[in-house]
PDB file of C-alpha atoms in Angstrom:
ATOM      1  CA  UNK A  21      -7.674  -0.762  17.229  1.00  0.00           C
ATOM      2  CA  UNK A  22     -11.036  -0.969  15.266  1.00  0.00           C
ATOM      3  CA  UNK A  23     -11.284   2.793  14.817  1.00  0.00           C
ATOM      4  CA  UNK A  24      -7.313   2.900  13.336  1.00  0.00           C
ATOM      5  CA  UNK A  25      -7.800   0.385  10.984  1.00  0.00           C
ATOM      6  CA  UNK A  26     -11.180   2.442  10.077  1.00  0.00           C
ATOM      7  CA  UNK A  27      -9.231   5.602   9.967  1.00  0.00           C
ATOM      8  CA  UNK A  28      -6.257   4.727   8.004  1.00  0.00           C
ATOM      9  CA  UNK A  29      -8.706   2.840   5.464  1.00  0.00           C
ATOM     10  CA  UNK A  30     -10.938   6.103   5.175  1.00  0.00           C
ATOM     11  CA  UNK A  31      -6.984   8.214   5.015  1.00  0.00           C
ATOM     12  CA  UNK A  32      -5.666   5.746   2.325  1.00  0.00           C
ATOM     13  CA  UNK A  33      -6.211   7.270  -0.922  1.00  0.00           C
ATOM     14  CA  UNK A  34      -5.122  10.382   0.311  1.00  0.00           C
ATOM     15  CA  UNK A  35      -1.965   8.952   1.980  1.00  0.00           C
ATOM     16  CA  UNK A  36      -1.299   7.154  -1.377  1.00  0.00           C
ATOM     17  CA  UNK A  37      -1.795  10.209  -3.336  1.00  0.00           C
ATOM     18  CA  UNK A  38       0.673  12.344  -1.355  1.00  0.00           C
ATOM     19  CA  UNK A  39       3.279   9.412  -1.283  1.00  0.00           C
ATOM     20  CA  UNK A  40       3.128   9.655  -5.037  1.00  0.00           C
ATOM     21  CA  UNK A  41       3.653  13.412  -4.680  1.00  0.00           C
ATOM     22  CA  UNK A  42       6.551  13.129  -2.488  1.00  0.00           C
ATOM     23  CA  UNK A  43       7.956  10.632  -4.785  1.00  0.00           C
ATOM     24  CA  UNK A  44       7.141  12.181  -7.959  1.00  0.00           C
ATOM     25  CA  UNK A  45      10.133  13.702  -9.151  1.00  0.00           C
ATOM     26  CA  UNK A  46      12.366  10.762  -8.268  1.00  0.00           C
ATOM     27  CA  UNK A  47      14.590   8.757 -11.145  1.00  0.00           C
ATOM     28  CA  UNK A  48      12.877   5.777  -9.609  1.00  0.00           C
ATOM     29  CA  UNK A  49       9.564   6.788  -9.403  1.00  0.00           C
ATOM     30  CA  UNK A  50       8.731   4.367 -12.310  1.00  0.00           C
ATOM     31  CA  UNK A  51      10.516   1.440 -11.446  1.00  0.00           C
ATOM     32  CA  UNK A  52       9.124   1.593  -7.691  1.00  0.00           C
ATOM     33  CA  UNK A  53       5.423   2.472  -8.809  1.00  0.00           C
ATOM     34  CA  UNK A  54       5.572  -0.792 -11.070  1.00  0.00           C
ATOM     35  CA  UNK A  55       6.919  -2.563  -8.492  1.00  0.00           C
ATOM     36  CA  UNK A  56       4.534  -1.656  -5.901  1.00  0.00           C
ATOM     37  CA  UNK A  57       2.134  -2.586  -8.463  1.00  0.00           C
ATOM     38  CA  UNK A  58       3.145  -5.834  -9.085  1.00  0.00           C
ATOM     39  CA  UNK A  59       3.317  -6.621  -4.999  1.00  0.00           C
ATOM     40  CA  UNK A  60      -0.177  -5.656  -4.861  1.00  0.00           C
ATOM     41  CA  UNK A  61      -1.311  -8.093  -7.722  1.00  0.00           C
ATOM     42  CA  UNK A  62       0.399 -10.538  -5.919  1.00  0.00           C
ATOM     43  CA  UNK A  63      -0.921 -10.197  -2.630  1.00  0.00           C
ATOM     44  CA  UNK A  64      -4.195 -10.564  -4.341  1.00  0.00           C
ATOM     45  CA  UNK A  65      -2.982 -13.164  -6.333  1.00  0.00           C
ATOM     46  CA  UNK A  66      -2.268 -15.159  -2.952  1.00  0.00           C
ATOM     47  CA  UNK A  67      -5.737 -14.045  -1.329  1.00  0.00           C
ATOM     48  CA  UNK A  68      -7.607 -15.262  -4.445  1.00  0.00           C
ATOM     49  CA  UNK A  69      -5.820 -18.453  -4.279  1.00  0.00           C
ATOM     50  CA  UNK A  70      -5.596 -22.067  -2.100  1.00  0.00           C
ATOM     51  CA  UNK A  71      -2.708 -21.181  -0.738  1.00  0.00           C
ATOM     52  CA  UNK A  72      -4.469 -19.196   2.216  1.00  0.00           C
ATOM     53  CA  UNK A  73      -7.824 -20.703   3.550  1.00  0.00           C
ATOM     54  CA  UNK A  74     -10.152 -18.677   5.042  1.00  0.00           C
ATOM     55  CA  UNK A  75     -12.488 -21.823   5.972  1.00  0.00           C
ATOM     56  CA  UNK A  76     -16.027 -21.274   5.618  1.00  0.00           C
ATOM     57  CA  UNK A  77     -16.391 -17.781   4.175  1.00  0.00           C
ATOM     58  CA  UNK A  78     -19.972 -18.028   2.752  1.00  0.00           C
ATOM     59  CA  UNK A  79     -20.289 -14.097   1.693  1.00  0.00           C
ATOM     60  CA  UNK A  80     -16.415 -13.650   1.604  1.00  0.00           C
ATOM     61  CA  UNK A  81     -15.914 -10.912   3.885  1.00  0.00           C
ATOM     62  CA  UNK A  82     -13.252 -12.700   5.546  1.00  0.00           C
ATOM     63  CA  UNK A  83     -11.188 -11.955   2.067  1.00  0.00           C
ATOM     64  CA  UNK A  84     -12.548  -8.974   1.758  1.00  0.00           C
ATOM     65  CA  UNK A  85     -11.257  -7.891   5.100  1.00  0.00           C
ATOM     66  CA  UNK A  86      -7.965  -9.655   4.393  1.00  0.00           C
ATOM     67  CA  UNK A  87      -7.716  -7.937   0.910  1.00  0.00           C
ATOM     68  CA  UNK A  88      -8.477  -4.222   2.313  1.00  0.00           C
ATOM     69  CA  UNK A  89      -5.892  -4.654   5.335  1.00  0.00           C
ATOM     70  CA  UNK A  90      -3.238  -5.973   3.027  1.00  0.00           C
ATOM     71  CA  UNK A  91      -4.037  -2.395   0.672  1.00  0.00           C
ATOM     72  CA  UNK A  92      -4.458  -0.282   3.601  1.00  0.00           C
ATOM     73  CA  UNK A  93      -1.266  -2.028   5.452  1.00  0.00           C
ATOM     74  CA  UNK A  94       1.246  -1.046   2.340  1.00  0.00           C
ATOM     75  CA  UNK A  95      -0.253   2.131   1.221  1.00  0.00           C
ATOM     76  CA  UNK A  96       0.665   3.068   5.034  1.00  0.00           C
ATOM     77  CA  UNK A  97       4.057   1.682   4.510  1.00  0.00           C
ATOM     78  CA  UNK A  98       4.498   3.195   1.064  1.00  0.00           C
ATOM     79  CA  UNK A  99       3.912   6.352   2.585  1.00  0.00           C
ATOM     80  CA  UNK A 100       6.305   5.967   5.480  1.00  0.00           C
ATOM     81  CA  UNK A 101       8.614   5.578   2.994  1.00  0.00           C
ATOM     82  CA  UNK A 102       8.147   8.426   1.199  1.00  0.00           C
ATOM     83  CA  UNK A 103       8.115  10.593   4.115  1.00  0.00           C
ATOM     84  CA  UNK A 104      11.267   9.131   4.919  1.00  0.00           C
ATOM     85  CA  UNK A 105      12.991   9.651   1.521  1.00  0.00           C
ATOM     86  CA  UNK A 106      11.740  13.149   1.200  1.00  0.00           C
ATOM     87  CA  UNK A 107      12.873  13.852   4.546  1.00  0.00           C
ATOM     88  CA  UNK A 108      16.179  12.203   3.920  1.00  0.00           C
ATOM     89  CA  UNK A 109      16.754  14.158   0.841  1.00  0.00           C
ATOM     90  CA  UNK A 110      15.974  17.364   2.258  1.00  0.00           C
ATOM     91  CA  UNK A 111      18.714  16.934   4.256  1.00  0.00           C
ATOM     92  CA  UNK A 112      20.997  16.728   1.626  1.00  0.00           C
ATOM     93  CA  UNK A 113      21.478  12.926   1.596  1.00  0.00           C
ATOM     94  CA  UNK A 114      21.366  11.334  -1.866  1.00  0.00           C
TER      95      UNK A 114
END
């Protein structure tokens, strides 16, 4: 389970880079990018706050673990959705 996480941090850029391929020449491409945007700052926005305590994190690599799995987790899921929609709209569905 180590290694996954490992690979699909090292694959992430290139995952996100083809998602935004795949999605480029939506209408929504704008509205979606923002939007994925914004749930980003907020998941750090929540990981730099008191909401979530990570107890006795001297060096912080407890957040910094928590902040790359929660980038690596939706880049992964952004890109399952674009696979998806590409797929689905090569088939002809709108």
């Amino acid at each position: 389970m180590d290694k996954l996480f490992v690979y699909l941090l090292l694959a992430s850029p290139v995952l996100w880079l083809v998602s935004l391929l795949l999605l480029m020449h939506w209408r929504r491409f704008w509205q979606f990018f923002l939007l994925n945007l914004a749930l980003l700052a907020g998941y750090l926005w929540v990981l730099s706050s008191d909401l979530i305590s990570f107890g006795h994190d001297e060096y912080g690599l407890k957040w910094l673990f928590a902040v790359l799995a929660a980038m690596t987790t939706h880049v992964v899921l952004g890109f399952g959705f674009a696979v998806g929609f590409r797929m689905r709209r090569s088939l002809g569905h709108s």
